[in-house]
CSV table of C-alpha atoms in Angstrom, one decimal:
chain,number,residue,atom,x,y,z
A,30,MET,CA,128.4,126.6,83.2
A,31,SER,CA,130.4,125.7,80.0
A,32,TYR,CA,131.5,127.9,77.3
A,33,ARG,CA,132.0,127.6,73.5
A,34,LYS,CA,133.5,129.9,70.9
A,35,ASN,CA,131.0,132.1,69.0
A,36,HIS,CA,128.8,132.3,72.2
A,37,SER,CA,128.8,135.5,74.2
A,38,PRO,CA,132.2,136.2,75.7
A,39,VAL,CA,132.8,135.3,79.3
A,40,THR,CA,133.1,138.4,81.5
A,41,ILE,CA,135.9,138.1,84.1
A,42,THR,CA,136.4,140.6,86.9
A,43,VAL,CA,139.8,140.7,88.4
A,44,THR,CA,140.4,142.7,91.6
A,45,GLY,CA,143.8,143.9,92.6
A,46,ALA,CA,144.5,143.9,88.9
A,47,GLY,CA,147.4,146.3,89.2
A,48,GLY,CA,149.2,144.2,91.7
A,49,GLN,CA,151.8,141.5,91.0
A,50,ILE,CA,149.5,138.5,91.3
A,51,GLY,CA,146.9,140.2,89.1
A,52,TYR,CA,149.5,141.1,86.6
A,53,ALA,CA,150.7,137.4,86.5
A,54,THR,CA,147.1,136.3,86.0
A,55,LEU,CA,145.8,138.6,83.3
A,56,PHE,CA,147.9,137.6,80.3
A,57,ARG,CA,147.4,133.8,80.9
A,58,VAL,CA,143.6,134.3,81.1
A,59,ALA,CA,143.6,136.4,78.0
A,60,ALA,CA,145.6,133.8,76.2
A,61,GLY,CA,143.0,131.1,76.9
A,62,GLU,CA,144.8,129.1,79.5
A,63,MET,CA,142.0,129.3,82.1
A,64,LEU,CA,138.8,128.8,79.9
A,65,GLY,CA,140.4,127.2,76.9
A,66,PRO,CA,141.2,128.1,73.3
A,67,ASP,CA,137.6,128.4,72.2
A,68,THR,CA,136.3,130.8,74.8
A,69,PRO,CA,136.5,134.6,74.2
A,70,VAL,CA,136.8,136.8,77.3
A,71,ARG,CA,136.1,140.3,78.4
A,72,LEU,CA,138.3,141.5,81.3
A,73,ARG,CA,137.2,144.0,83.8
A,74,LEU,CA,140.0,145.2,86.0
A,75,LEU,CA,139.2,146.6,89.5
A,76,GLU,CA,141.7,148.6,91.5
A,77,ILE,CA,141.7,151.1,94.3
A,78,PRO,CA,142.3,154.7,93.0
A,79,GLN,CA,146.0,154.6,93.8
A,80,GLY,CA,146.4,151.4,91.7
A,81,VAL,CA,144.4,152.5,88.7
A,82,LYS,CA,147.5,153.7,86.8
A,83,ALA,CA,149.1,150.3,87.2
A,84,ALA,CA,146.0,148.5,86.0
A,85,GLU,CA,145.7,150.9,83.0
A,86,GLY,CA,149.3,150.0,82.1
A,87,ALA,CA,148.5,146.3,82.3
A,88,ALA,CA,145.5,147.0,80.0
A,89,MET,CA,147.7,148.7,77.5
A,90,GLU,CA,150.0,145.7,77.5
A,91,LEU,CA,147.0,143.3,77.0
A,92,ASP,CA,146.0,145.4,74.0
A,93,ASP,CA,149.6,145.2,72.7
A,94,CYS,CA,149.5,141.4,72.9
A,95,ALA,CA,146.7,141.3,70.4
A,96,PHE,CA,145.1,138.2,71.9
A,97,ASP,CA,142.6,136.6,69.6
A,98,LEU,CA,140.3,135.7,72.5
A,99,LEU,CA,140.4,139.0,74.3
A,100,GLU,CA,137.3,141.0,73.2
A,101,SER,CA,137.8,143.9,75.6
A,102,VAL,CA,139.6,145.1,78.7
A,103,ASP,CA,138.3,147.9,80.9
A,104,VAL,CA,139.6,149.4,84.2
A,105,PHE,CA,137.5,150.6,87.1
A,106,ASP,CA,137.9,151.9,90.6
A,107,ASP,CA,134.2,151.3,91.4
A,108,PRO,CA,133.2,147.7,92.3
A,109,HIS,CA,129.6,148.3,91.1
A,110,GLN,CA,130.8,149.1,87.6
A,111,ALA,CA,133.6,146.4,87.6
A,112,PHE,CA,131.2,143.5,88.4
A,113,GLU,CA,128.6,144.4,85.9
A,114,GLY,CA,127.7,141.2,84.0
A,115,ALA,CA,130.6,139.3,85.6
A,116,ASN,CA,130.5,135.5,85.1
A,117,ILE,CA,133.7,134.9,87.0
A,118,GLY,CA,135.2,137.0,89.8
A,119,MET,CA,138.8,136.5,90.7
A,120,LEU,CA,139.1,138.5,94.0
A,121,ILE,CA,142.9,138.9,94.2
A,122,GLY,CA,143.3,142.3,95.9
A,123,SER,CA,143.2,142.6,99.7
A,124,ARG,CA,144.7,144.7,102.4
A,125,PRO,CA,148.0,143.2,103.5
A,126,ARG,CA,149.1,143.1,107.1
A,127,THR,CA,151.6,145.9,107.8
A,128,ALA,CA,153.8,146.6,110.8
A,129,GLY,CA,151.9,147.4,113.9
A,130,MET,CA,148.6,146.2,112.6
A,131,GLU,CA,146.7,143.9,114.9
A,132,ARG,CA,144.7,140.9,113.7
A,133,GLY,CA,141.4,142.7,114.3
A,134,ASP,CA,142.6,145.7,112.3
A,135,LEU,CA,143.4,143.4,109.4
A,136,LEU,CA,140.1,141.7,109.5
A,137,GLU,CA,138.3,145.0,109.7
A,138,ALA,CA,140.1,146.5,106.8
A,139,ASN,CA,139.5,143.5,104.6
A,140,GLY,CA,135.9,143.2,105.8
A,141,ALA,CA,135.2,146.7,104.4
A,142,ILE,CA,136.6,145.7,101.0
A,143,PHE,CA,134.9,142.4,100.7
A,144,SER,CA,131.6,143.6,102.1
A,145,THR,CA,131.5,146.2,99.3
A,146,GLN,CA,132.5,143.7,96.7
A,147,GLY,CA,129.8,141.2,97.8
A,148,GLN,CA,127.2,143.9,97.5
A,149,ALA,CA,128.4,144.8,94.0
A,150,ILE,CA,128.4,141.2,93.0
A,151,ASN,CA,124.9,140.7,94.4
A,152,ALA,CA,123.6,143.7,92.5
A,153,HIS,CA,125.4,143.5,89.2
A,154,ALA,CA,127.0,140.1,88.4
A,155,ALA,CA,125.6,137.6,86.0
A,156,ASP,CA,123.3,134.8,87.3
A,157,ASP,CA,126.0,132.2,86.8
A,158,ILE,CA,128.7,134.1,88.7
A,159,LYS,CA,131.6,132.0,90.2
A,160,VAL,CA,133.9,133.6,92.7
A,161,VAL,CA,137.4,132.7,93.9
A,162,VAL,CA,138.9,134.8,96.7
A,163,VAL,CA,142.7,134.9,96.6
A,164,GLY,CA,143.3,137.9,98.9
A,165,ASN,CA,144.1,136.9,102.5
A,166,PRO,CA,142.6,135.9,104.9
A,167,ALA,CA,141.0,134.2,101.9
A,168,ASN,CA,138.5,131.9,103.6
A,169,THR,CA,137.1,134.6,105.9
A,170,ASN,CA,137.1,137.2,103.1
A,171,ALA,CA,135.1,134.8,101.0
A,172,LEU,CA,132.7,134.3,103.9
A,173,ILE,CA,132.3,138.1,104.3
A,174,CYS,CA,131.7,138.5,100.6
A,175,ALA,CA,129.1,135.8,100.4
A,176,SER,CA,127.3,137.2,103.4
A,177,HIS,CA,126.7,140.5,101.5
A,178,ALA,CA,125.4,138.7,98.4
A,179,PRO,CA,122.2,137.1,99.8
A,180,ASP,CA,120.6,136.6,96.4
A,181,ILE,CA,123.5,134.4,95.1
A,182,PRO,CA,123.9,130.8,96.3
A,183,ALA,CA,126.6,130.6,98.9
A,184,GLU,CA,128.3,127.8,97.1
A,185,ARG,CA,129.3,130.2,94.4
A,186,PHE,CA,131.8,131.8,96.8
A,187,THR,CA,135.1,129.9,97.2
A,188,ALA,CA,138.6,130.6,98.4
A,189,LEU,CA,141.9,129.5,97.1
A,190,THR,CA,143.7,126.5,98.5
A,191,ARG,CA,144.8,125.2,95.1
A,192,LEU,CA,148.2,126.8,95.7
A,193,ASP,CA,148.6,124.8,98.9
A,194,HIS,CA,147.4,121.7,97.0
A,195,HIS,CA,150.1,122.2,94.4
A,196,ARG,CA,152.8,122.8,97.1
A,197,ALA,CA,151.8,119.5,98.8
A,198,LEU,CA,151.8,117.6,95.5
A,199,ALA,CA,155.3,118.9,94.8
A,200,GLN,CA,156.7,118.1,98.2
A,201,LEU,CA,155.2,114.5,98.1
A,202,ALA,CA,156.6,114.0,94.7
A,203,LEU,CA,160.1,115.1,95.8
A,204,ALA,CA,159.9,112.9,98.9
A,205,THR,CA,159.1,109.8,96.9
A,206,GLY,CA,160.7,110.4,93.5
A,207,ALA,CA,157.3,110.1,91.9
A,208,ARG,CA,155.8,112.2,89.2
A,209,VAL,CA,153.1,114.7,90.3
A,210,SER,CA,150.8,113.2,87.8
A,211,ASP,CA,151.1,109.8,89.6
A,212,ILE,CA,149.6,111.3,92.8
A,213,GLU,CA,145.8,111.2,93.4
A,214,GLY,CA,143.6,111.8,96.4
A,215,LEU,CA,145.9,114.3,98.2
A,216,ALA,CA,143.8,117.0,100.0
A,217,ILE,CA,144.1,120.3,101.8
A,218,TRP,CA,141.8,120.7,104.8
A,219,GLY,CA,140.8,123.8,106.7
A,220,ASN,CA,142.1,127.3,106.4
A,221,HIS,CA,144.5,128.9,103.9
A,222,SER,CA,146.9,129.7,106.8
A,223,ALA,CA,149.7,128.0,108.8
A,224,THR,CA,147.0,125.7,110.3
A,225,GLN,CA,146.1,124.1,107.1
A,226,TYR,CA,146.4,120.3,106.9
A,227,PRO,CA,147.8,118.6,103.9
A,228,ASP,CA,146.5,115.1,104.0
A,229,VAL,CA,148.5,112.3,102.4
A,230,PHE,CA,146.7,109.4,104.2
A,231,ASN,CA,144.0,109.1,101.6
A,232,ALA,CA,146.4,109.7,98.7
A,233,THR,CA,147.8,107.2,96.3
A,234,ILE,CA,151.0,107.2,94.2
A,235,ALA,CA,150.7,105.2,90.9
A,236,GLY,CA,147.8,103.4,92.5
A,237,ARG,CA,149.5,102.5,95.7
A,238,PRO,CA,148.9,104.0,99.1
A,239,ALA,CA,151.1,107.1,99.5
A,240,ILE,CA,152.0,106.0,103.1
A,241,GLU,CA,153.5,102.8,101.7
A,242,VAL,CA,155.6,104.6,99.2
A,243,LEU,CA,156.7,107.1,101.8
A,244,GLY,CA,157.7,104.3,104.1
A,245,GLU,CA,159.8,102.7,101.4
A,246,ASN,CA,161.6,106.1,101.1
A,247,GLY,CA,162.3,106.2,104.9
A,248,LYS,CA,159.4,108.7,105.6
A,249,ASN,CA,157.1,107.7,108.5
A,250,ALA,CA,154.3,109.5,110.4
A,251,SER,CA,156.9,111.4,112.4
A,252,TRP,CA,158.3,112.8,109.1
A,253,ILE,CA,154.8,113.8,108.0
A,254,GLU,CA,154.2,115.7,111.2
A,255,SER,CA,157.6,117.3,111.7
A,256,THR,CA,158.6,118.0,108.1
A,257,PHE,CA,155.9,117.6,105.4
A,258,ILE,CA,153.1,119.4,107.1
A,259,PRO,CA,155.1,122.5,108.2
A,260,LYS,CA,157.0,122.6,104.9
A,261,VAL,CA,153.7,122.9,103.0
A,262,ALA,CA,152.1,125.3,105.5
A,263,GLN,CA,155.1,127.6,105.7
A,264,ARG,CA,156.1,127.5,102.1
A,265,GLY,CA,154.9,131.0,101.5
A,266,ALA,CA,157.0,132.4,104.3
A,267,GLU,CA,160.0,130.4,103.0
A,268,ILE,CA,159.6,132.0,99.6
A,269,ILE,CA,159.4,135.4,101.1
A,270,ASP,CA,162.7,134.7,102.9
A,271,VAL,CA,164.5,133.4,99.8
A,272,ARG,CA,162.9,135.6,97.1
A,273,GLY,CA,162.5,138.7,99.1
A,274,GLY,CA,158.8,138.9,98.1
A,275,SER,CA,155.7,136.8,98.3
A,276,SER,CA,154.5,134.1,96.0
A,277,VAL,CA,153.3,135.6,92.7
A,278,ALA,CA,153.5,133.3,89.7
A,279,SER,CA,152.5,130.2,91.8
A,280,ALA,CA,149.6,132.1,93.3
A,281,ALA,CA,148.4,133.2,89.9
A,282,HIS,CA,148.7,129.6,88.6
A,283,GLY,CA,146.7,128.3,91.6
A,284,ALA,CA,143.9,130.8,90.9
A,285,ILE,CA,143.8,130.0,87.2
A,286,SER,CA,143.8,126.2,88.0
A,287,HIS,CA,141.0,126.6,90.5
A,288,ILE,CA,138.7,128.3,88.0
A,289,LYS,CA,139.7,126.0,85.2
A,290,SER,CA,138.9,122.9,87.2
A,291,TRP,CA,135.6,124.4,88.5
A,292,VAL,CA,134.5,125.3,84.9
A,293,SER,CA,135.9,122.4,82.9
A,294,GLY,CA,136.0,119.6,85.5
A,295,THR,CA,138.7,117.4,87.0
A,296,ASN,CA,138.0,114.2,85.0
A,297,GLY,CA,137.2,112.4,88.2
A,298,GLN,CA,140.4,113.5,89.9
A,299,THR,CA,140.6,115.1,93.3
A,300,THR,CA,141.6,118.6,94.0
A,301,SER,CA,141.3,121.0,96.9
A,302,MET,CA,139.0,124.0,97.2
A,303,ALA,CA,137.8,126.1,100.1
A,304,VAL,CA,134.0,125.9,99.8
A,305,VAL,CA,131.0,126.4,102.0
A,306,SER,CA,130.7,123.5,104.4
A,307,ASP,CA,127.6,121.3,104.2
A,308,GLY,CA,128.5,119.7,107.5
A,309,SER,CA,130.7,117.1,106.0
A,310,TYR,CA,133.3,115.6,108.3
A,311,GLY,CA,131.9,117.4,111.2
A,312,VAL,CA,132.9,120.8,109.9
A,313,GLU,CA,130.3,123.4,111.0
A,314,LYS,CA,127.9,124.2,108.2
A,315,GLY,CA,128.4,127.6,106.6
A,316,LEU,CA,132.2,127.9,107.2
A,317,ILE,CA,134.3,128.3,104.1
A,318,CYS,CA,136.7,125.4,104.6
A,319,SER,CA,139.0,123.5,102.3
A,320,PHE,CA,137.9,120.0,101.4
A,321,PRO,CA,138.8,117.4,98.8
A,322,VAL,CA,136.5,117.9,95.9
A,323,VAL,CA,135.8,116.8,92.4
A,324,CYS,CA,134.4,119.1,89.7
A,325,GLU,CA,132.1,118.3,86.8
A,326,ASN,CA,129.8,120.2,84.5
A,327,GLY,CA,130.6,123.6,86.2
A,328,HIS,CA,129.9,122.3,89.7
A,329,TYR,CA,132.0,120.9,92.5
A,330,GLU,CA,131.2,118.2,95.0
A,331,ILE,CA,132.9,117.5,98.4
A,332,LYS,CA,134.2,113.9,98.4
A,333,HIS,CA,132.7,112.0,101.3
A,334,SER,CA,134.7,108.8,101.1
A,335,TYR,CA,137.8,109.9,103.1
A,336,ASP,CA,138.8,108.0,106.2
A,337,ILE,CA,139.8,110.5,108.9
A,338,SER,CA,142.2,109.1,111.5
A,339,GLU,CA,142.8,110.5,114.9
A,340,PHE,CA,146.1,111.9,113.6
A,341,SER,CA,144.3,113.8,110.9
A,342,ARG,CA,141.3,114.8,113.0
A,343,LYS,CA,143.5,116.8,115.4
A,344,PHE,CA,144.9,118.9,112.6
A,345,ILE,CA,141.6,119.4,110.8
A,346,GLU,CA,140.0,120.5,114.1
A,347,ARG,CA,142.7,122.9,114.8
A,348,SER,CA,142.3,124.6,111.4
A,349,VAL,CA,138.5,124.6,111.6
A,350,ASN,CA,138.7,126.2,115.1
A,351,GLU,CA,140.8,128.9,113.6
A,352,LEU,CA,138.1,129.5,110.9
A,353,LYS,CA,135.5,129.7,113.7
A,354,SER,CA,137.6,132.2,115.5
A,355,GLU,CA,138.0,134.4,112.4
A,356,ARG,CA,134.2,134.1,111.7
A,357,ASP,CA,133.4,135.1,115.3
A,358,ALA,CA,135.8,138.0,115.1
A,359,VAL,CA,134.3,139.5,111.9
A,360,ALA,CA,130.8,138.9,113.3
A,361,SER,CA,131.7,140.9,116.4
A,362,LEU,CA,133.0,143.7,114.2
A,363,GLY,CA,129.6,143.7,112.4
A,364,LEU,CA,131.1,142.7,109.1
A,365,LEU,CA,128.9,139.7,108.3
A,366,GLY,CA,125.8,140.5,106.3
A,367,ASN,CA,122.6,138.4,106.0
A,368,ALA,CA,122.8,135.1,107.8
A,369,ARG,CA,123.0,132.1,105.5
């Protein structure tokens, strides 16, 4: 899927559009940062009834910006209307975990949301729909959504680990004094959760193995395990502690970057996306798991050239086991639709 100006506008449905991440996303999309300066867009904003006023306010501001590329903006509280003709779905809204809520309660609440959205996407979205789920638990919410859209290829449903990828790039650059642009091959494996595994063992810095450069900076495998991995995995919690609120602008940037790479390609460079497993690296087929990928011509491909050490394997397996546990939990709640 590629887009050009003067073609039909690209229809983008954004859920949770009245929330902070949605708000931080909308204006950049309307300005052309996601699909480029030659692609007109139509925005369809989906909110729960209580959030419609906030989404309507955002729509008013979008009008006031007079974006050249923004053909229309509409607000809905009905998913079946919101996903009509959607080419891209950015599923940002989800039920957050609140005090006293058990893990099963959270999965059940989000299961209901993403089941309905999957059904709406299946019934009304365009044939070329691409979906990124941002709302947590993102991987499992994407799995639920895909299971309720049996007529759409499962690989069209992805979850966001690009934010984690960016966090890992930044921490590796800080640790080595390198530029982020000098780093290639870094990958996030597994779940978008505290079990995720940021892998530097296949990464290079200015063409040299990242492990060598880290060693020259006094950083060994012990530092990777005790400092780097938890720093990346717990970055969201750290930001909440410091900022007093969750990541907003960086999450929006991750979602925009995810779609931009998927649509426009990565020029042979590696990024991280949570995508449906094809069995690569021993990850059970059908799980939505983060892998190193490259994107080209509107498609992504899992890179199959990574060497997985015993060190890496234990972390990947831990995160994949968490994905299986979440999958089994939502299945036991009857939240998965047609088997893939």
